[in-house]
Amino acid sequence: MATSITRRRPAPGRAPLPDRARAVGRGRAGLLLLQVSALLLVLAVWAALAAAGFVSSTALPGPRAVFGRFPELFGDGAYWRAVLDTLRGAVTGFVLAVVVGVPLGLVTGTYAAAERSTRLLVDVLRSFPVIALLPVFLLVLGSTPTTKSTVVFIACVFPVFLQAQYGARSVTPMVAETVLSYRIPRRLRFRRVILPSATPSIMTGLRLAATTSVLVAIGVEVLTTLPGIGHEVVQAQQSDASATAYAYIVTAGAIGYAINLLSQVAEQRLLRWRPPAYTD
């Protein structure tokens, strides 16, 4: 007896899934090629400016001189201590910002009365430039690692708080009305409705705050005597070792890029439940 095998046809106007996956892969490879090309172009322009002599070698050493400092720095314990000091202050302030900002953002985003009552206070507090508050913290706390962590905390808590609040408020009216109609308990509503809806926004806030924490920590080290990458940059500048100073600046950029890349990987893993977005 003959049997007929029917194959499911792809939806009209959409490519089969393997073809779309290959297209996405080719798109990512092309994007990576463009990014690498842009980086190489910047390095070439940098080398050309340094070789042409438009800027003095003290102000702008060439990329060969800067990257040539890394083998010696990698073997120096002071370099790794500076990196660890910066990361320690950044991580401490960032973790405190997450512990405080995420719960407060979820609460104020869930309850409209809490959001309206705290709106003025939040707008006033987040308007203060955090670096301008540094002299106050130096007078109160002194030039200690606590000062660095406190400044990082203030710089990171508001992005985390606002993104968590926005995510909690992003529940669609239809879903909110359905939850109220069925009288879903508050705890279950928070775990099954509010938290999944707010997680993408929370991850965005964490990614922004993680990069900001390193930048602020380095800024505090530049303006104070606290040890870290910023302090080493100032020391190298005062010693006319501009190549070493730029090497530490490149290190700071590499740390920021690594943090951003790790944040994207963590976001993709935590949000695997979301359907993948394919572009034709």
PDB file of C-alpha atoms in Angstrom:
ATOM      1  CA  MET A   1       0.000   0.000   0.000  1.00  0.00           C
ATOM      2  CA  ALA A   2       1.415   3.303  -1.089  1.00  0.00           C
ATOM      3  CA  THR A   3       1.771   5.970   1.467  1.00  0.00           C
ATOM      4  CA  SER A   4       2.118   9.645   0.781  1.00  0.00           C
ATOM      5  CA  ILE A   5       4.354  11.868   2.848  1.00  0.00           C
ATOM      6  CA  THR A   6       3.262  15.467   3.189  1.00  0.00           C
ATOM      7  CA  ARG A   7       5.795  18.086   4.044  1.00  0.00           C
ATOM      8  CA  ARG A   8       4.887  21.272   5.812  1.00  0.00           C
ATOM      9  CA  ARG A   9       5.441  24.238   3.557  1.00  0.00           C
ATOM     10  CA  PRO A  10       6.955  27.401   4.989  1.00  0.00           C
ATOM     11  CA  ALA A  11       4.639  30.317   5.489  1.00  0.00           C
ATOM     12  CA  PRO A  12       4.344  32.553   2.425  1.00  0.00           C
ATOM     13  CA  GLY A  13       6.812  35.417   2.413  1.00  0.00           C
ATOM     14  CA  ARG A  14       9.112  33.839   5.030  1.00  0.00           C
ATOM     15  CA  ALA A  15      12.255  31.789   4.433  1.00  0.00           C
ATOM     16  CA  PRO A  16      12.636  28.331   6.027  1.00  0.00           C
ATOM     17  CA  LEU A  17      14.213  28.346   9.478  1.00  0.00           C
ATOM     18  CA  PRO A  18      17.640  26.936   8.422  1.00  0.00           C
ATOM     19  CA  ASP A  19      17.917  29.532   5.656  1.00  0.00           C
ATOM     20  CA  ARG A  20      16.971  32.298   8.063  1.00  0.00           C
ATOM     21  CA  ALA A  21      19.516  31.041  10.617  1.00  0.00           C
ATOM     22  CA  ARG A  22      22.229  31.055   7.951  1.00  0.00           C
ATOM     23  CA  ALA A  23      21.192  34.562   6.928  1.00  0.00           C
ATOM     24  CA  VAL A  24      21.437  35.714  10.531  1.00  0.00           C
ATOM     25  CA  GLY A  25      24.892  34.113  10.787  1.00  0.00           C
ATOM     26  CA  ARG A  26      26.063  35.875   7.631  1.00  0.00           C
ATOM     27  CA  GLY A  27      24.686  39.141   8.987  1.00  0.00           C
ATOM     28  CA  ARG A  28      26.604  38.750  12.245  1.00  0.00           C
ATOM     29  CA  ALA A  29      29.809  37.905  10.366  1.00  0.00           C
ATOM     30  CA  GLY A  30      29.373  40.988   8.213  1.00  0.00           C
ATOM     31  CA  LEU A  31      28.748  43.143  11.273  1.00  0.00           C
ATOM     32  CA  LEU A  32      31.888  41.767  12.963  1.00  0.00           C
ATOM     33  CA  LEU A  33      33.896  42.522   9.829  1.00  0.00           C
ATOM     34  CA  LEU A  34      32.631  46.099   9.797  1.00  0.00           C
ATOM     35  CA  GLN A  35      33.480  46.550  13.467  1.00  0.00           C
ATOM     36  CA  VAL A  36      37.004  45.206  13.027  1.00  0.00           C
ATOM     37  CA  SER A  37      37.482  47.391   9.950  1.00  0.00           C
ATOM     38  CA  ALA A  38      36.399  50.481  11.887  1.00  0.00           C
ATOM     39  CA  LEU A  39      38.831  49.612  14.694  1.00  0.00           C
ATOM     40  CA  LEU A  40      41.704  49.146  12.243  1.00  0.00           C
ATOM     41  CA  LEU A  41      40.818  52.453  10.567  1.00  0.00           C
ATOM     42  CA  VAL A  42      40.984  54.277  13.909  1.00  0.00           C
ATOM     43  CA  LEU A  43      44.365  52.693  14.661  1.00  0.00           C
ATOM     44  CA  ALA A  44      45.647  53.688  11.216  1.00  0.00           C
ATOM     45  CA  VAL A  45      44.522  57.300  11.655  1.00  0.00           C
ATOM     46  CA  TRP A  46      46.068  57.339  15.132  1.00  0.00           C
ATOM     47  CA  ALA A  47      49.396  56.045  13.772  1.00  0.00           C
ATOM     48  CA  ALA A  48      49.319  58.538  10.900  1.00  0.00           C
ATOM     49  CA  LEU A  49      48.717  61.496  13.213  1.00  0.00           C
ATOM     50  CA  ALA A  50      51.526  60.407  15.540  1.00  0.00           C
ATOM     51  CA  ALA A  51      53.954  59.877  12.630  1.00  0.00           C
ATOM     52  CA  ALA A  52      53.092  63.174  10.926  1.00  0.00           C
ATOM     53  CA  GLY A  53      54.024  65.157  14.013  1.00  0.00           C
ATOM     54  CA  PHE A  54      50.868  67.266  14.135  1.00  0.00           C
ATOM     55  CA  VAL A  55      50.731  66.479  17.848  1.00  0.00           C
ATOM     56  CA  SER A  56      53.754  66.072  20.089  1.00  0.00           C
ATOM     57  CA  SER A  57      54.719  62.542  21.092  1.00  0.00           C
ATOM     58  CA  THR A  58      54.209  63.519  24.729  1.00  0.00           C
ATOM     59  CA  ALA A  59      50.567  64.389  24.138  1.00  0.00           C
ATOM     60  CA  LEU A  60      49.857  61.602  21.621  1.00  0.00           C
ATOM     61  CA  PRO A  61      52.288  58.686  21.438  1.00  0.00           C
ATOM     62  CA  GLY A  62      51.877  56.244  18.582  1.00  0.00           C
ATOM     63  CA  PRO A  63      49.980  52.971  18.941  1.00  0.00           C
ATOM     64  CA  ARG A  64      53.236  50.998  18.672  1.00  0.00           C
ATOM     65  CA  ALA A  65      54.680  52.828  21.692  1.00  0.00           C
ATOM     66  CA  VAL A  66      51.456  52.390  23.678  1.00  0.00           C
ATOM     67  CA  PHE A  67      50.865  48.715  22.955  1.00  0.00           C
ATOM     68  CA  GLY A  68      54.580  48.055  23.360  1.00  0.00           C
ATOM     69  CA  ARG A  69      54.191  48.931  27.040  1.00  0.00           C
ATOM     70  CA  PHE A  70      51.838  46.040  27.762  1.00  0.00           C
ATOM     71  CA  PRO A  71      54.415  43.211  27.935  1.00  0.00           C
ATOM     72  CA  GLU A  72      56.255  45.091  30.671  1.00  0.00           C
ATOM     73  CA  LEU A  73      53.047  46.106  32.449  1.00  0.00           C
ATOM     74  CA  PHE A  74      51.691  42.556  32.416  1.00  0.00           C
ATOM     75  CA  GLY A  75      54.758  41.447  34.335  1.00  0.00           C
ATOM     76  CA  ASP A  76      54.439  44.243  36.888  1.00  0.00           C
ATOM     77  CA  GLY A  77      52.431  43.522  40.022  1.00  0.00           C
ATOM     78  CA  ALA A  78      51.536  47.214  40.399  1.00  0.00           C
ATOM     79  CA  TYR A  79      49.552  47.033  37.159  1.00  0.00           C
ATOM     80  CA  TRP A  80      47.374  44.170  38.350  1.00  0.00           C
ATOM     81  CA  ARG A  81      46.927  45.754  41.775  1.00  0.00           C
ATOM     82  CA  ALA A  82      45.668  48.930  40.086  1.00  0.00           C
ATOM     83  CA  VAL A  83      43.194  46.929  37.985  1.00  0.00           C
ATOM     84  CA  LEU A  84      41.958  45.027  41.047  1.00  0.00           C
ATOM     85  CA  ASP A  85      41.593  48.236  43.092  1.00  0.00           C
ATOM     86  CA  THR A  86      39.458  49.797  40.363  1.00  0.00           C
ATOM     87  CA  LEU A  87      37.327  46.686  39.931  1.00  0.00           C
ATOM     88  CA  ARG A  88      36.883  46.306  43.686  1.00  0.00           C
ATOM     89  CA  GLY A  89      35.456  49.803  44.085  1.00  0.00           C
ATOM     90  CA  ALA A  90      33.344  49.512  40.933  1.00  0.00           C
ATOM     91  CA  VAL A  91      31.886  46.112  41.835  1.00  0.00           C
ATOM     92  CA  THR A  92      31.090  47.143  45.421  1.00  0.00           C
ATOM     93  CA  GLY A  93      29.202  50.257  44.364  1.00  0.00           C
ATOM     94  CA  PHE A  94      27.471  48.411  41.512  1.00  0.00           C
ATOM     95  CA  VAL A  95      26.244  45.572  43.735  1.00  0.00           C
ATOM     96  CA  LEU A  96      24.873  48.047  46.276  1.00  0.00           C
ATOM     97  CA  ALA A  97      23.097  49.917  43.488  1.00  0.00           C
ATOM     98  CA  VAL A  98      21.477  46.685  42.277  1.00  0.00           C
ATOM     99  CA  VAL A  99      20.411  45.634  45.781  1.00  0.00           C
ATOM    100  CA  VAL A 100      18.795  49.030  46.412  1.00  0.00           C
ATOM    101  CA  GLY A 101      17.672  50.119  42.945  1.00  0.00           C
ATOM    102  CA  VAL A 102      15.940  47.004  41.627  1.00  0.00           C
ATOM    103  CA  PRO A 103      13.522  46.413  44.553  1.00  0.00           C
ATOM    104  CA  LEU A 104      12.660  50.110  44.871  1.00  0.00           C
ATOM    105  CA  GLY A 105      12.114  50.382  41.127  1.00  0.00           C
ATOM    106  CA  LEU A 106       9.823  47.348  41.065  1.00  0.00           C
ATOM    107  CA  VAL A 107       7.783  48.621  44.027  1.00  0.00           C
ATOM    108  CA  THR A 108       7.352  52.150  42.687  1.00  0.00           C
ATOM    109  CA  GLY A 109       6.646  50.823  39.209  1.00  0.00           C
ATOM    110  CA  THR A 110       4.009  48.404  40.442  1.00  0.00           C
ATOM    111  CA  TYR A 111       2.087  50.861  42.622  1.00  0.00           C
ATOM    112  CA  ALA A 112       1.154  54.150  40.983  1.00  0.00           C
ATOM    113  CA  ALA A 113       0.781  55.944  44.327  1.00  0.00           C
ATOM    114  CA  ALA A 114       4.364  55.089  45.281  1.00  0.00           C
ATOM    115  CA  GLU A 115       5.649  56.290  41.907  1.00  0.00           C
ATOM    116  CA  ARG A 116       3.801  59.619  42.089  1.00  0.00           C
ATOM    117  CA  SER A 117       4.865  60.289  45.680  1.00  0.00           C
ATOM    118  CA  THR A 118       8.567  59.691  44.969  1.00  0.00           C
ATOM    119  CA  ARG A 119       8.778  61.285  41.515  1.00  0.00           C
ATOM    120  CA  LEU A 120       9.856  64.744  42.728  1.00  0.00           C
ATOM    121  CA  LEU A 121      12.451  63.342  45.129  1.00  0.00           C
ATOM    122  CA  VAL A 122      13.953  61.083  42.452  1.00  0.00           C
ATOM    123  CA  ASP A 123      14.077  63.890  39.874  1.00  0.00           C
ATOM    124  CA  VAL A 124      15.866  66.165  42.330  1.00  0.00           C
ATOM    125  CA  LEU A 125      18.390  63.597  43.520  1.00  0.00           C
ATOM    126  CA  ARG A 126      19.353  62.318  40.088  1.00  0.00           C
ATOM    127  CA  SER A 127      19.942  65.883  38.865  1.00  0.00           C
ATOM    128  CA  PHE A 128      23.031  66.294  41.053  1.00  0.00           C
ATOM    129  CA  PRO A 129      26.296  65.622  39.168  1.00  0.00           C
ATOM    130  CA  VAL A 130      27.949  62.831  41.085  1.00  0.00           C
ATOM    131  CA  ILE A 131      31.503  64.155  40.616  1.00  0.00           C
ATOM    132  CA  ALA A 132      30.433  67.504  42.111  1.00  0.00           C
ATOM    133  CA  LEU A 133      29.496  65.632  45.305  1.00  0.00           C
ATOM    134  CA  LEU A 134      32.978  64.133  45.588  1.00  0.00           C
ATOM    135  CA  PRO A 135      34.407  66.956  47.799  1.00  0.00           C
ATOM    136  CA  VAL A 136      31.541  66.438  50.243  1.00  0.00           C
ATOM    137  CA  PHE A 137      32.256  62.719  50.514  1.00  0.00           C
ATOM    138  CA  LEU A 138      35.968  63.427  50.941  1.00  0.00           C
ATOM    139  CA  LEU A 139      35.181  65.697  53.889  1.00  0.00           C
ATOM    140  CA  VAL A 140      32.812  63.174  55.474  1.00  0.00           C
ATOM    141  CA  LEU A 141      34.458  59.833  54.636  1.00  0.00           C
ATOM    142  CA  GLY A 142      37.994  60.881  53.784  1.00  0.00           C
ATOM    143  CA  SER A 143      40.110  59.515  50.946  1.00  0.00           C
ATOM    144  CA  THR A 144      39.131  55.883  51.527  1.00  0.00           C
ATOM    145  CA  PRO A 145      37.807  53.037  49.352  1.00  0.00           C
ATOM    146  CA  THR A 146      34.395  53.680  50.927  1.00  0.00           C
ATOM    147  CA  THR A 147      34.331  57.065  49.197  1.00  0.00           C
ATOM    148  CA  LYS A 148      34.936  55.431  45.821  1.00  0.00           C
ATOM    149  CA  SER A 149      32.224  52.832  46.369  1.00  0.00           C
ATOM    150  CA  THR A 150      29.755  55.482  47.572  1.00  0.00           C
ATOM    151  CA  VAL A 151      30.265  57.671  44.503  1.00  0.00           C
ATOM    152  CA  VAL A 152      29.904  54.627  42.224  1.00  0.00           C
ATOM    153  CA  PHE A 153      26.725  53.637  44.058  1.00  0.00           C
ATOM    154  CA  ILE A 154      25.136  57.060  43.548  1.00  0.00           C
ATOM    155  CA  ALA A 155      26.100  57.081  39.866  1.00  0.00           C
ATOM    156  CA  CYS A 156      24.644  53.594  39.243  1.00  0.00           C
ATOM    157  CA  VAL A 157      21.564  53.417  41.453  1.00  0.00           C
ATOM    158  CA  PHE A 158      19.389  55.768  39.403  1.00  0.00           C
ATOM    159  CA  PRO A 159      19.821  54.017  36.012  1.00  0.00           C
ATOM    160  CA  VAL A 160      19.044  50.695  37.705  1.00  0.00           C
ATOM    161  CA  PHE A 161      16.100  52.154  39.623  1.00  0.00           C
ATOM    162  CA  LEU A 162      14.527  53.907  36.632  1.00  0.00           C
ATOM    163  CA  GLN A 163      14.881  50.920  34.311  1.00  0.00           C
ATOM    164  CA  ALA A 164      13.332  48.600  36.908  1.00  0.00           C
ATOM    165  CA  GLN A 165      10.504  51.078  37.415  1.00  0.00           C
ATOM    166  CA  TYR A 166       9.919  51.384  33.680  1.00  0.00           C
ATOM    167  CA  GLY A 167       9.894  47.610  33.290  1.00  0.00           C
ATOM    168  CA  ALA A 168       7.355  47.151  36.075  1.00  0.00           C
ATOM    169  CA  ARG A 169       5.111  49.752  34.438  1.00  0.00           C
ATOM    170  CA  SER A 170       5.365  48.124  31.007  1.00  0.00           C
ATOM    171  CA  VAL A 171       2.719  45.505  31.741  1.00  0.00           C
ATOM    172  CA  THR A 172       0.067  45.907  29.051  1.00  0.00           C
ATOM    173  CA  PRO A 173      -3.363  47.166  30.184  1.00  0.00           C
ATOM    174  CA  MET A 174      -5.041  43.990  28.893  1.00  0.00           C
ATOM    175  CA  VAL A 175      -2.826  41.778  31.049  1.00  0.00           C
ATOM    176  CA  ALA A 176      -3.287  44.044  34.071  1.00  0.00           C
ATOM    177  CA  GLU A 177      -7.068  43.981  33.695  1.00  0.00           C
ATOM    178  CA  THR A 178      -7.064  40.196  33.305  1.00  0.00           C
ATOM    179  CA  VAL A 179      -5.008  39.776  36.490  1.00  0.00           C
ATOM    180  CA  LEU A 180      -7.380  42.027  38.418  1.00  0.00           C
ATOM    181  CA  SER A 181     -10.464  40.298  37.009  1.00  0.00           C
ATOM    182  CA  TYR A 182      -9.288  36.873  38.094  1.00  0.00           C
ATOM    183  CA  ARG A 183      -8.095  38.222  41.465  1.00  0.00           C
ATOM    184  CA  ILE A 184      -4.626  36.760  41.130  1.00  0.00           C
ATOM    185  CA  PRO A 185      -2.731  36.943  44.450  1.00  0.00           C
ATOM    186  CA  ARG A 186      -0.120  39.697  44.648  1.00  0.00           C
ATOM    187  CA  ARG A 187       2.816  37.352  45.118  1.00  0.00           C
ATOM    188  CA  LEU A 188       1.836  35.219  42.136  1.00  0.00           C
ATOM    189  CA  ARG A 189       1.154  38.325  40.061  1.00  0.00           C
ATOM    190  CA  PHE A 190       4.636  39.646  40.873  1.00  0.00           C
ATOM    191  CA  ARG A 191       6.402  36.375  39.991  1.00  0.00           C
ATOM    192  CA  ARG A 192       4.405  35.510  36.867  1.00  0.00           C
ATOM    193  CA  VAL A 193       3.497  38.894  35.393  1.00  0.00           C
ATOM    194  CA  ILE A 194       5.469  41.859  36.697  1.00  0.00           C
ATOM    195  CA  LEU A 195       8.934  40.316  37.059  1.00  0.00           C
ATOM    196  CA  PRO A 196       9.037  38.661  33.585  1.00  0.00           C
ATOM    197  CA  SER A 197       7.794  41.891  32.031  1.00  0.00           C
ATOM    198  CA  ALA A 198      10.385  43.982  33.859  1.00  0.00           C
ATOM    199  CA  THR A 199      13.385  41.691  33.354  1.00  0.00           C
ATOM    200  CA  PRO A 200      14.448  43.031  29.903  1.00  0.00           C
ATOM    201  CA  SER A 201      14.444  46.617  31.193  1.00  0.00           C
ATOM    202  CA  ILE A 202      16.268  45.585  34.358  1.00  0.00           C
ATOM    203  CA  MET A 203      18.979  43.904  32.306  1.00  0.00           C
ATOM    204  CA  THR A 204      19.375  47.068  30.227  1.00  0.00           C
ATOM    205  CA  GLY A 205      19.814  49.112  33.394  1.00  0.00           C
ATOM    206  CA  LEU A 206      22.351  46.636  34.771  1.00  0.00           C
ATOM    207  CA  ARG A 207      24.362  46.743  31.559  1.00  0.00           C
ATOM    208  CA  LEU A 208      24.485  50.547  31.576  1.00  0.00           C
ATOM    209  CA  ALA A 209      25.290  50.717  35.286  1.00  0.00           C
ATOM    210  CA  ALA A 210      28.062  48.101  35.030  1.00  0.00           C
ATOM    211  CA  THR A 211      29.951  50.144  32.439  1.00  0.00           C
ATOM    212  CA  THR A 212      29.293  53.375  34.323  1.00  0.00           C
ATOM    213  CA  SER A 213      30.668  51.907  37.552  1.00  0.00           C
ATOM    214  CA  VAL A 214      34.145  51.412  36.049  1.00  0.00           C
ATOM    215  CA  LEU A 215      34.210  54.872  34.473  1.00  0.00           C
ATOM    216  CA  VAL A 216      33.166  56.582  37.702  1.00  0.00           C
ATOM    217  CA  ALA A 217      35.641  54.576  39.767  1.00  0.00           C
ATOM    218  CA  ILE A 218      38.463  55.672  37.462  1.00  0.00           C
ATOM    219  CA  GLY A 219      37.249  59.275  37.609  1.00  0.00           C
ATOM    220  CA  VAL A 220      37.324  59.217  41.407  1.00  0.00           C
ATOM    221  CA  GLU A 221      40.860  57.807  41.331  1.00  0.00           C
ATOM    222  CA  VAL A 222      41.991  60.593  38.996  1.00  0.00           C
ATOM    223  CA  LEU A 223      40.620  63.296  41.301  1.00  0.00           C
ATOM    224  CA  THR A 224      41.843  61.726  44.553  1.00  0.00           C
ATOM    225  CA  THR A 225      44.821  59.766  45.828  1.00  0.00           C
ATOM    226  CA  LEU A 226      42.940  56.476  45.882  1.00  0.00           C
ATOM    227  CA  PRO A 227      44.824  53.612  44.197  1.00  0.00           C
ATOM    228  CA  GLY A 228      43.625  52.267  40.881  1.00  0.00           C
ATOM    229  CA  ILE A 229      43.860  52.785  37.133  1.00  0.00           C
ATOM    230  CA  GLY A 230      43.013  56.482  37.369  1.00  0.00           C
ATOM    231  CA  HIS A 231      45.753  57.100  39.921  1.00  0.00           C
ATOM    232  CA  GLU A 232      48.292  55.293  37.726  1.00  0.00           C
ATOM    233  CA  VAL A 233      47.299  57.469  34.762  1.00  0.00           C
ATOM    234  CA  VAL A 234      47.979  60.609  36.811  1.00  0.00           C
ATOM    235  CA  GLN A 235      51.280  59.217  38.066  1.00  0.00           C
ATOM    236  CA  ALA A 236      52.400  58.338  34.538  1.00  0.00           C
ATOM    237  CA  GLN A 237      51.388  61.772  33.265  1.00  0.00           C
ATOM    238  CA  GLN A 238      53.380  63.511  35.987  1.00  0.00           C
ATOM    239  CA  SER A 239      56.413  61.340  35.145  1.00  0.00           C
ATOM    240  CA  ASP A 240      56.155  62.235  31.414  1.00  0.00           C
ATOM    241  CA  ALA A 241      55.433  58.570  30.630  1.00  0.00           C
ATOM    242  CA  SER A 242      52.613  59.276  28.220  1.00  0.00           C
ATOM    243  CA  ALA A 243      52.780  55.831  26.599  1.00  0.00           C
ATOM    244  CA  THR A 244      52.207  54.220  29.991  1.00  0.00           C
ATOM    245  CA  ALA A 245      49.302  56.577  30.697  1.00  0.00           C
ATOM    246  CA  TYR A 246      47.676  55.673  27.382  1.00  0.00           C
ATOM    247  CA  ALA A 247      48.250  51.992  28.109  1.00  0.00           C
ATOM    248  CA  TYR A 248      46.241  52.325  31.309  1.00  0.00           C
ATOM    249  CA  ILE A 249      43.537  54.213  29.377  1.00  0.00           C
ATOM    250  CA  VAL A 250      43.378  51.380  26.833  1.00  0.00           C
ATOM    251  CA  THR A 251      43.114  48.956  29.762  1.00  0.00           C
ATOM    252  CA  ALA A 252      40.118  50.882  31.087  1.00  0.00           C
ATOM    253  CA  GLY A 253      38.475  50.709  27.668  1.00  0.00           C
ATOM    254  CA  ALA A 254      39.114  46.970  27.425  1.00  0.00           C
ATOM    255  CA  ILE A 255      37.570  46.424  30.862  1.00  0.00           C
ATOM    256  CA  GLY A 256      34.486  48.407  29.858  1.00  0.00           C
ATOM    257  CA  TYR A 257      34.138  46.441  26.629  1.00  0.00           C
ATOM    258  CA  ALA A 258      34.534  43.118  28.459  1.00  0.00           C
ATOM    259  CA  ILE A 259      31.879  44.097  31.001  1.00  0.00           C
ATOM    260  CA  ASN A 260      29.479  45.103  28.240  1.00  0.00           C
ATOM    261  CA  LEU A 261      30.104  41.834  26.379  1.00  0.00           C
ATOM    262  CA  LEU A 262      29.556  39.737  29.508  1.00  0.00           C
ATOM    263  CA  SER A 263      26.370  41.671  30.244  1.00  0.00           C
ATOM    264  CA  GLN A 264      25.027  40.900  26.776  1.00  0.00           C
ATOM    265  CA  VAL A 265      25.807  37.194  27.187  1.00  0.00           C
ATOM    266  CA  ALA A 266      24.110  37.130  30.596  1.00  0.00           C
ATOM    267  CA  GLU A 267      21.078  38.940  29.163  1.00  0.00           C
ATOM    268  CA  GLN A 268      20.761  36.432  26.336  1.00  0.00           C
ATOM    269  CA  ARG A 269      20.910  33.509  28.759  1.00  0.00           C
ATOM    270  CA  LEU A 270      18.433  34.982  31.226  1.00  0.00           C
ATOM    271  CA  LEU A 271      15.987  35.961  28.495  1.00  0.00           C
ATOM    272  CA  ARG A 272      16.050  32.718  26.539  1.00  0.00           C
ATOM    273  CA  TRP A 273      12.306  32.398  27.083  1.00  0.00           C
ATOM    274  CA  ARG A 274      11.717  35.292  24.693  1.00  0.00           C
ATOM    275  CA  PRO A 275      11.120  34.279  21.069  1.00  0.00           C
ATOM    276  CA  PRO A 276      14.128  35.060  18.834  1.00  0.00           C
ATOM    277  CA  ALA A 277      13.771  38.066  16.596  1.00  0.00           C
ATOM    278  CA  TYR A 278      14.604  37.324  12.943  1.00  0.00           C
ATOM    279  CA  THR A 279      14.964  40.028  10.376  1.00  0.00           C
ATOM    280  CA  ASP A 280      14.339  39.384   6.710  1.00  0.00           C
TER     281      ASP A 280
END
